[in-house]
Coordinates of C-alpha atoms in Angstrom, one line a residue:
M117 CA 89.8 -2.6 23.3
H118 CA 90.6 -5.5 21.0
L119 CA 88.4 -7.8 18.9
Q120 CA 88.8 -10.7 21.2
D121 CA 87.3 -8.5 24.0
F122 CA 84.4 -7.7 21.9
E123 CA 83.8 -11.4 21.0
K124 CA 83.3 -12.1 24.7
L125 CA 80.5 -9.6 25.2
H126 CA 77.6 -11.5 23.4
I127 CA 76.0 -8.3 22.1
P128 CA 72.5 -8.9 20.8
D129 CA 71.5 -8.6 17.2
T130 CA 68.8 -6.0 18.0
P131 CA 68.3 -2.2 17.6
G132 CA 69.6 -0.2 20.4
V133 CA 72.1 2.4 21.8
Y134 CA 75.7 1.5 22.6
F135 CA 78.3 3.2 24.9
F136 CA 82.1 3.2 24.8
L137 CA 83.4 3.8 28.4
G138 CA 86.9 5.0 29.4
D139 CA 89.1 3.7 32.2
K140 CA 87.2 5.8 34.7
K141 CA 83.8 4.6 33.5
E142 CA 83.3 7.9 31.8
I143 CA 81.2 7.8 28.5
L144 CA 83.5 8.5 25.5
Y145 CA 80.9 7.9 22.8
I146 CA 77.3 7.0 22.2
G147 CA 75.9 5.6 19.0
K148 CA 72.8 3.9 17.8
A149 CA 72.4 0.8 15.8
T150 CA 69.9 -1.3 13.7
S151 CA 71.9 -4.2 14.9
L152 CA 74.0 -3.6 18.1
K153 CA 76.2 -6.7 17.4
D154 CA 77.0 -5.7 13.8
R155 CA 77.5 -2.1 14.6
V156 CA 79.8 -2.6 17.4
K157 CA 81.8 -5.2 15.6
S158 CA 82.5 -2.8 12.8
Y159 CA 84.7 -0.7 15.1
F160 CA 87.2 -3.6 15.2
G161 CA 87.6 -4.0 11.4
P162 CA 91.1 -3.8 9.8
D163 CA 90.0 -0.8 7.7
L164 CA 88.9 1.3 10.6
I165 CA 91.1 4.3 10.0
A166 CA 90.4 4.3 6.3
T167 CA 86.6 4.2 6.7
R168 CA 86.1 6.1 10.0
G169 CA 89.1 8.4 10.5
P170 CA 91.7 9.0 13.3
L171 CA 89.3 10.5 15.8
L172 CA 87.3 7.4 16.0
V173 CA 90.5 5.2 16.1
D174 CA 91.6 7.3 19.1
M175 CA 88.2 6.7 20.8
V176 CA 88.4 2.9 20.3
F177 CA 92.0 2.9 21.6
K178 CA 91.0 4.7 24.8
A179 CA 87.8 2.6 25.4
K180 CA 88.0 0.0 28.2
E181 CA 84.4 -1.2 28.3
I182 CA 81.3 -1.3 26.0
K183 CA 77.7 -1.3 27.3
W184 CA 74.4 -1.1 25.5
Q185 CA 70.7 -0.6 25.9
E186 CA 68.2 -2.5 23.6
T187 CA 65.2 -0.8 22.1
D188 CA 62.2 -2.2 20.4
S189 CA 62.8 -0.4 17.1
V190 CA 65.4 1.7 15.1
L191 CA 63.2 4.8 15.6
E192 CA 63.5 4.5 19.4
A193 CA 67.2 3.9 19.2
M194 CA 67.6 7.2 17.1
L195 CA 65.5 9.2 19.6
L196 CA 67.2 7.7 22.6
E197 CA 70.7 8.3 21.2
V198 CA 70.1 12.0 20.7
E199 CA 68.8 12.6 24.2
L200 CA 71.6 10.7 25.8
I201 CA 74.2 12.6 23.9
K202 CA 72.6 15.8 25.0
K203 CA 72.6 14.6 28.6
H204 CA 76.1 13.3 28.9
Q205 CA 77.9 15.3 26.2
P206 CA 80.5 12.5 25.5
Y207 CA 83.8 14.0 24.3
F208 CA 84.0 12.0 21.0
N209 CA 80.4 12.9 20.0
T210 CA 80.8 16.7 20.7
K211 CA 84.4 17.4 19.4
E212 CA 84.3 19.6 16.3
K213 CA 80.5 19.3 16.1
D214 CA 78.7 22.1 14.4
N215 CA 75.2 21.9 15.9
R216 CA 74.0 25.2 14.2
S217 CA 73.2 23.3 10.9
F218 CA 71.4 20.3 12.6
L219 CA 67.7 20.1 12.8
L220 CA 65.8 20.2 16.1
V221 CA 62.1 19.5 17.1
G222 CA 60.3 22.2 19.0
I223 CA 57.1 22.2 21.0
T224 CA 55.6 25.7 20.8
D225 CA 54.4 27.5 23.9
E226 CA 50.7 28.2 23.1
A227 CA 47.2 26.8 23.9
F228 CA 47.5 24.2 21.1
P229 CA 51.2 23.7 20.6
R230 CA 52.6 23.0 17.3
V231 CA 55.3 20.4 16.6
V232 CA 57.9 22.2 14.5
T233 CA 61.4 21.7 13.1
F234 CA 64.2 24.4 13.1
R235 CA 67.9 24.9 13.2
K236 CA 69.5 26.7 16.0
K237 CA 71.0 29.3 13.7
D238 CA 67.5 30.1 12.5
L239 CA 66.5 31.3 16.0
L240 CA 69.7 33.3 16.2
S241 CA 69.2 35.1 12.9
P242 CA 67.2 38.3 13.0
L243 CA 66.1 37.6 9.3
S244 CA 64.6 34.3 10.2
T245 CA 61.0 33.6 9.8
K246 CA 61.1 30.9 12.5
N247 CA 60.7 33.1 15.5
Y248 CA 59.1 30.5 17.7
Q249 CA 58.2 30.8 21.3
L250 CA 59.1 27.3 22.5
S251 CA 58.2 25.4 25.6
T252 CA 60.7 22.7 24.9
S253 CA 62.9 21.3 22.2
F254 CA 64.6 18.0 21.2
G255 CA 67.8 17.2 19.4
P256 CA 69.9 18.2 17.5
Y257 CA 69.5 15.4 14.9
P258 CA 72.5 15.2 12.4
R259 CA 70.4 13.7 9.6
S260 CA 67.5 15.8 8.5
S261 CA 66.0 12.9 6.2
Q262 CA 66.0 10.6 9.2
L263 CA 64.3 13.1 11.4
K264 CA 61.6 13.8 8.8
T265 CA 61.0 10.0 8.4
A266 CA 60.8 9.7 12.3
L267 CA 58.3 12.5 12.6
K268 CA 56.0 10.9 9.9
I269 CA 56.1 7.7 11.9
I270 CA 55.3 9.5 15.2
R271 CA 52.5 11.7 13.6
K272 CA 50.7 8.6 12.4
I273 CA 50.6 7.4 16.1
F274 CA 50.0 10.9 17.7
P275 CA 48.4 13.3 15.1
Y276 CA 49.5 16.8 16.0
R277 CA 49.1 20.4 14.8
D278 CA 51.9 21.8 12.6
E279 CA 52.7 25.2 11.2
K280 CA 49.9 25.0 8.5
C281 CA 47.1 24.4 11.0
V282 CA 45.4 27.5 12.3
S283 CA 43.5 26.7 15.5
N284 CA 39.8 27.1 15.4
Q285 CA 39.8 28.6 11.9
G286 CA 36.5 26.9 11.0
K287 CA 37.9 25.1 8.0
A288 CA 39.7 21.7 8.2
C289 CA 43.4 21.8 7.2
F290 CA 44.7 19.2 4.7
N291 CA 46.4 17.0 7.3
Y292 CA 43.1 16.6 9.2
H293 CA 41.6 15.0 6.2
I294 CA 44.4 12.4 6.0
G295 CA 44.4 11.8 9.7
L296 CA 47.6 13.6 10.7
C297 CA 45.9 16.5 12.6
P298 CA 43.4 15.9 15.4
G299 CA 41.2 18.7 14.2
V300 CA 42.6 21.7 16.1
C301 CA 41.6 23.7 13.1
I302 CA 37.9 23.0 13.5
G303 CA 37.6 22.6 17.3
R304 CA 37.4 18.8 17.3
I305 CA 39.7 18.4 20.3
S306 CA 39.9 20.3 23.6
E307 CA 42.9 22.0 25.0
K308 CA 43.0 19.3 27.8
E309 CA 42.9 16.4 25.4
Y310 CA 45.5 18.0 23.1
A311 CA 47.7 18.6 25.9
K312 CA 47.8 14.8 26.6
T313 CA 48.8 14.3 23.0
I314 CA 51.7 16.7 23.4
Q315 CA 52.8 15.1 26.7
H316 CA 52.8 11.6 24.9
I317 CA 55.0 13.1 22.0
E318 CA 57.4 14.6 24.4
L319 CA 57.8 11.3 26.3
F320 CA 58.4 9.6 23.0
L321 CA 61.0 12.1 21.7
S322 CA 62.8 11.9 25.1
G323 CA 63.3 8.2 24.5
K324 CA 61.0 7.3 27.4
K325 CA 58.8 4.8 25.7
K326 CA 58.4 2.7 28.9
A327 CA 57.0 5.7 30.8
L328 CA 54.8 6.5 27.8
V329 CA 53.3 3.0 27.7
Q330 CA 52.6 3.2 31.4
T331 CA 50.9 6.5 31.0
L332 CA 48.7 5.3 28.1
T333 CA 47.8 2.1 30.0
R334 CA 46.7 4.1 33.0
E335 CA 44.5 6.4 30.7
M336 CA 43.0 3.3 29.0
D337 CA 42.2 1.7 32.3
A338 CA 40.5 4.8 33.6
L339 CA 38.5 5.2 30.6
A340 CA 37.4 1.5 30.7
K341 CA 36.3 2.0 34.3
K342 CA 34.1 4.8 33.3
Q343 CA 32.8 2.6 30.5
E344 CA 34.0 4.8 27.8
F345 CA 35.0 1.9 25.8
E346 CA 35.3 3.7 22.4
E347 CA 37.9 6.0 23.8
A348 CA 39.7 3.2 25.7
G349 CA 39.8 1.3 22.4
K350 CA 41.6 4.2 20.6
I351 CA 44.3 4.1 23.2
K352 CA 44.6 0.4 22.9
N353 CA 45.2 0.8 19.2
T354 CA 47.9 3.5 20.0
L355 CA 49.6 1.0 22.3
F356 CA 49.5 -1.6 19.6
A357 CA 51.0 0.9 17.1
L358 CA 53.8 1.7 19.5
E359 CA 54.7 -2.0 19.9
H360 CA 54.6 -2.5 16.1
I361 CA 56.4 0.5 14.8
Q362 CA 56.9 0.2 11.1
D363 CA 60.4 1.9 10.7
V364 CA 61.7 0.1 7.6
A365 CA 62.5 3.5 6.1
L366 CA 65.0 4.1 8.9
I367 CA 66.8 0.8 8.3
G368 CA 70.2 1.5 6.6
E369 CA 70.3 5.1 7.9
D370 CA 72.5 4.0 10.7
D371 CA 75.7 6.0 11.5
S372 CA 77.7 7.1 8.7
V373 CA 80.9 5.2 8.1
T374 CA 82.7 8.3 6.7
T375 CA 85.0 10.6 8.9
G376 CA 81.8 12.3 9.9
A377 CA 80.7 9.3 12.0
L378 CA 81.6 10.9 15.3
G379 CA 79.2 13.8 15.0
K380 CA 80.7 16.3 12.7
P381 CA 78.7 16.3 9.5
F382 CA 80.7 16.0 6.2
R383 CA 79.9 19.1 4.2
I384 CA 80.3 19.5 0.6
E385 CA 80.0 22.9 -1.1
S386 CA 79.5 23.0 -4.9
Y387 CA 79.8 26.1 -7.1
D388 CA 78.7 26.9 -10.6
V389 CA 78.2 29.8 -13.0
A390 CA 75.3 30.5 -15.4
H391 CA 75.0 33.2 -18.1
T392 CA 73.9 33.8 -21.7
S393 CA 77.0 34.6 -23.8
G394 CA 78.5 36.6 -20.9
K395 CA 75.3 38.4 -20.1
D396 CA 73.3 38.3 -16.9
V397 CA 76.0 36.4 -15.1
V398 CA 75.0 34.6 -11.9
G399 CA 76.7 32.1 -9.5
V400 CA 75.4 29.7 -7.0
M401 CA 76.5 27.6 -4.0
T402 CA 74.8 24.3 -3.1
V403 CA 75.4 22.1 -0.1
V404 CA 75.3 18.5 0.5
I405 CA 75.7 17.2 4.2
N406 CA 76.3 13.5 4.8
G407 CA 75.1 12.7 1.3
E408 CA 71.9 14.7 1.5
V409 CA 71.1 18.0 -0.1
E410 CA 70.5 21.0 2.3
K411 CA 68.5 23.4 0.4
S412 CA 68.3 25.9 3.3
E413 CA 72.1 26.2 2.9
Y414 CA 71.9 27.1 -0.9
R415 CA 73.2 30.6 -1.8
K416 CA 72.8 32.8 -4.9
F417 CA 75.2 35.4 -6.3
K418 CA 74.4 38.1 -8.8
L419 CA 77.8 38.9 -10.3
S420 CA 79.5 42.0 -11.6
V421 CA 81.3 40.1 -14.3
E422 CA 79.7 41.1 -17.7
K423 CA 81.7 38.8 -20.1
N424 CA 82.1 35.2 -21.0
D425 CA 84.7 34.5 -18.2
D426 CA 83.7 31.5 -16.2
V427 CA 87.0 31.5 -14.3
G428 CA 86.6 35.2 -13.4
A429 CA 83.0 34.6 -12.4
L430 CA 84.0 31.7 -10.1
K431 CA 86.8 33.8 -8.6
E432 CA 84.1 36.5 -7.6
I433 CA 81.8 33.8 -6.1
L434 CA 84.5 32.2 -4.0
T435 CA 85.7 35.6 -2.8
R436 CA 82.2 36.7 -1.7
R437 CA 81.6 33.3 -0.1
L438 CA 84.8 33.4 2.0
T439 CA 83.8 36.6 3.6
H440 CA 80.9 34.8 5.3
T441 CA 82.8 33.4 8.4
E442 CA 79.4 32.7 10.0
W443 CA 78.7 30.0 7.5
S444 CA 79.8 26.4 8.3
T445 CA 83.2 25.2 7.3
P446 CA 83.2 23.0 4.1
D447 CA 85.1 19.6 4.2
L448 CA 85.1 19.4 0.4
V449 CA 84.7 22.2 -2.2
V450 CA 83.5 21.2 -5.7
V451 CA 83.8 23.4 -8.7
D452 CA 82.7 22.8 -12.3
G453 CA 85.3 22.9 -15.0
G454 CA 88.9 22.1 -15.5
K455 CA 92.5 22.9 -14.3
A456 CA 91.8 26.6 -14.4
Q457 CA 88.8 26.5 -12.1
L458 CA 90.7 24.2 -9.9
R459 CA 93.5 26.5 -9.6
V460 CA 91.4 29.4 -8.7
A461 CA 89.6 27.4 -6.0
R462 CA 92.9 26.2 -4.6
T463 CA 94.3 29.8 -4.5
L464 CA 91.3 31.2 -2.7
V465 CA 89.9 28.4 -0.5
T466 CA 93.1 26.8 0.9
P467 CA 94.3 29.8 2.8
V468 CA 91.0 30.1 4.5
F469 CA 90.0 26.5 4.9
P470 CA 93.3 24.6 4.7
E471 CA 91.7 21.3 5.8
A472 CA 89.1 21.3 3.0
G473 CA 89.6 19.1 -0.1
I474 CA 89.1 20.6 -3.4
V475 CA 87.9 18.9 -6.6
S476 CA 86.8 20.0 -10.1
V477 CA 84.3 18.0 -12.1
V478 CA 85.3 17.8 -15.8
K479 CA 82.5 17.3 -18.2
N480 CA 82.6 15.7 -21.7
E481 CA 81.2 16.9 -25.0
K482 CA 77.7 15.9 -23.8
H483 CA 78.1 17.9 -20.5
R484 CA 78.2 14.9 -18.5
P485 CA 80.7 14.2 -15.7
S486 CA 83.9 12.6 -17.2
H487 CA 86.4 12.7 -14.4
L488 CA 87.6 14.6 -11.3
L489 CA 90.7 16.8 -10.9
G490 CA 92.3 17.8 -7.6
D491 CA 91.9 15.7 -4.4
T492 CA 90.7 12.8 -6.4
A493 CA 91.0 10.2 -3.5
L494 CA 88.6 12.3 -1.4
G495 CA 86.4 12.9 -4.4
V496 CA 86.2 9.2 -5.3
K497 CA 85.5 8.3 -1.7
H498 CA 82.4 10.7 -1.8
R499 CA 81.8 10.4 -5.5
K500 CA 78.1 10.1 -5.2
A501 CA 77.6 13.0 -3.0
V502 CA 80.1 15.1 -5.3
L503 CA 78.1 14.4 -8.3
L504 CA 74.9 15.1 -6.6
A505 CA 76.2 18.4 -5.3
N506 CA 77.5 19.3 -8.8
A507 CA 74.3 18.4 -10.4
E508 CA 72.4 20.5 -7.9
S509 CA 74.6 23.6 -8.5
H510 CA 74.0 23.3 -12.3
R511 CA 70.3 22.9 -11.8
F512 CA 70.1 25.7 -9.2
G513 CA 72.3 28.0 -11.3
I514 CA 70.2 27.7 -14.4
G515 CA 66.9 28.2 -12.5
Y516 CA 68.3 31.4 -10.9
H517 CA 69.5 32.7 -14.3
R518 CA 66.3 32.1 -16.0
K519 CA 64.4 33.7 -13.2
L520 CA 66.6 36.8 -13.3
R521 CA 66.3 37.0 -17.2
G522 CA 62.5 36.9 -16.9
K523 CA 62.6 40.1 -14.9
M524 CA 65.0 41.8 -17.3
P525 CA 64.0 43.5 -20.5
D526 CA 65.6 42.1 -23.7

């Protein structure tokens, strides 16, 4: 498609979901937008390949038509996008996508279901503590912070039981006191009534707000006919909340404009070493995905090196990390130090992950970042995320080292 084709479409300046279609009307790509007009227009900018990468350029070149579906809020656009991608599996959304590290929302299969979040790899791991029996699930959601924000909004409208609430325990959980749990913990709601709440949540997560509003309206009318006006009034308030969703926190969390915009998350792994004059040497790996820390992906390494040799310690960390082929592939590897650390990283990482960029963060005399070495263009492009990952590895390494030292005799 061309810019002049886009300008003829009169796309609205509202939240929603958009579709790029191929010459056989097949869906090539689905995205969400705070502003459909602005978001779709961004695909026709002169810097497309620099900001979005060759995969997206290929998609735009193959697209013959654009369609869209408006929503009443950014939150609804986000939920609808995920469900439509799962339903249609568009080629450019799913190519090279690593779903294992994305969050999902699950509804547990029990009398008073819990609403929980998990990663697919958690369920596949025998060591995971998240061995849920699920009745259904939604997702995956590429941005964990966005999902957490969305669930906070949903929970204010439909209070639900989470992992910390024990049903009928006789003592109110914390979330009950702040209006986020309907009182499953103290028997304040029946299984039948709670099942309705779960049904409402499932409809909303499925992107079926219209059906949800119709269901709630029928419930409200039925209660009014029975002159149960207080309960009917509660549903009326819920309907009002659905029509006036306050999702300002989601504004600006639109699709990334990095090369990860087509579904593949941009993963940065950062490594650091901590020790005391060469004793009790430890190493760590921290992970930042699409600019956000992913603490569940952090790893600790107790090292065999027993001397003041940061380069040797880094070599051991990377060697051990590279044996874990089940871990996700990094797009950018960050090490702390200078040319020697960069050389070690290139020697070890490049043969295993040839597509991954490698940068080293050089510090000044105050141990603050001075400049980058290595793939500096990529490092500068993701500078904020690189420095975040580097700072996290330093913090995490020191914390791990102190914890170990506390367990060791002097």
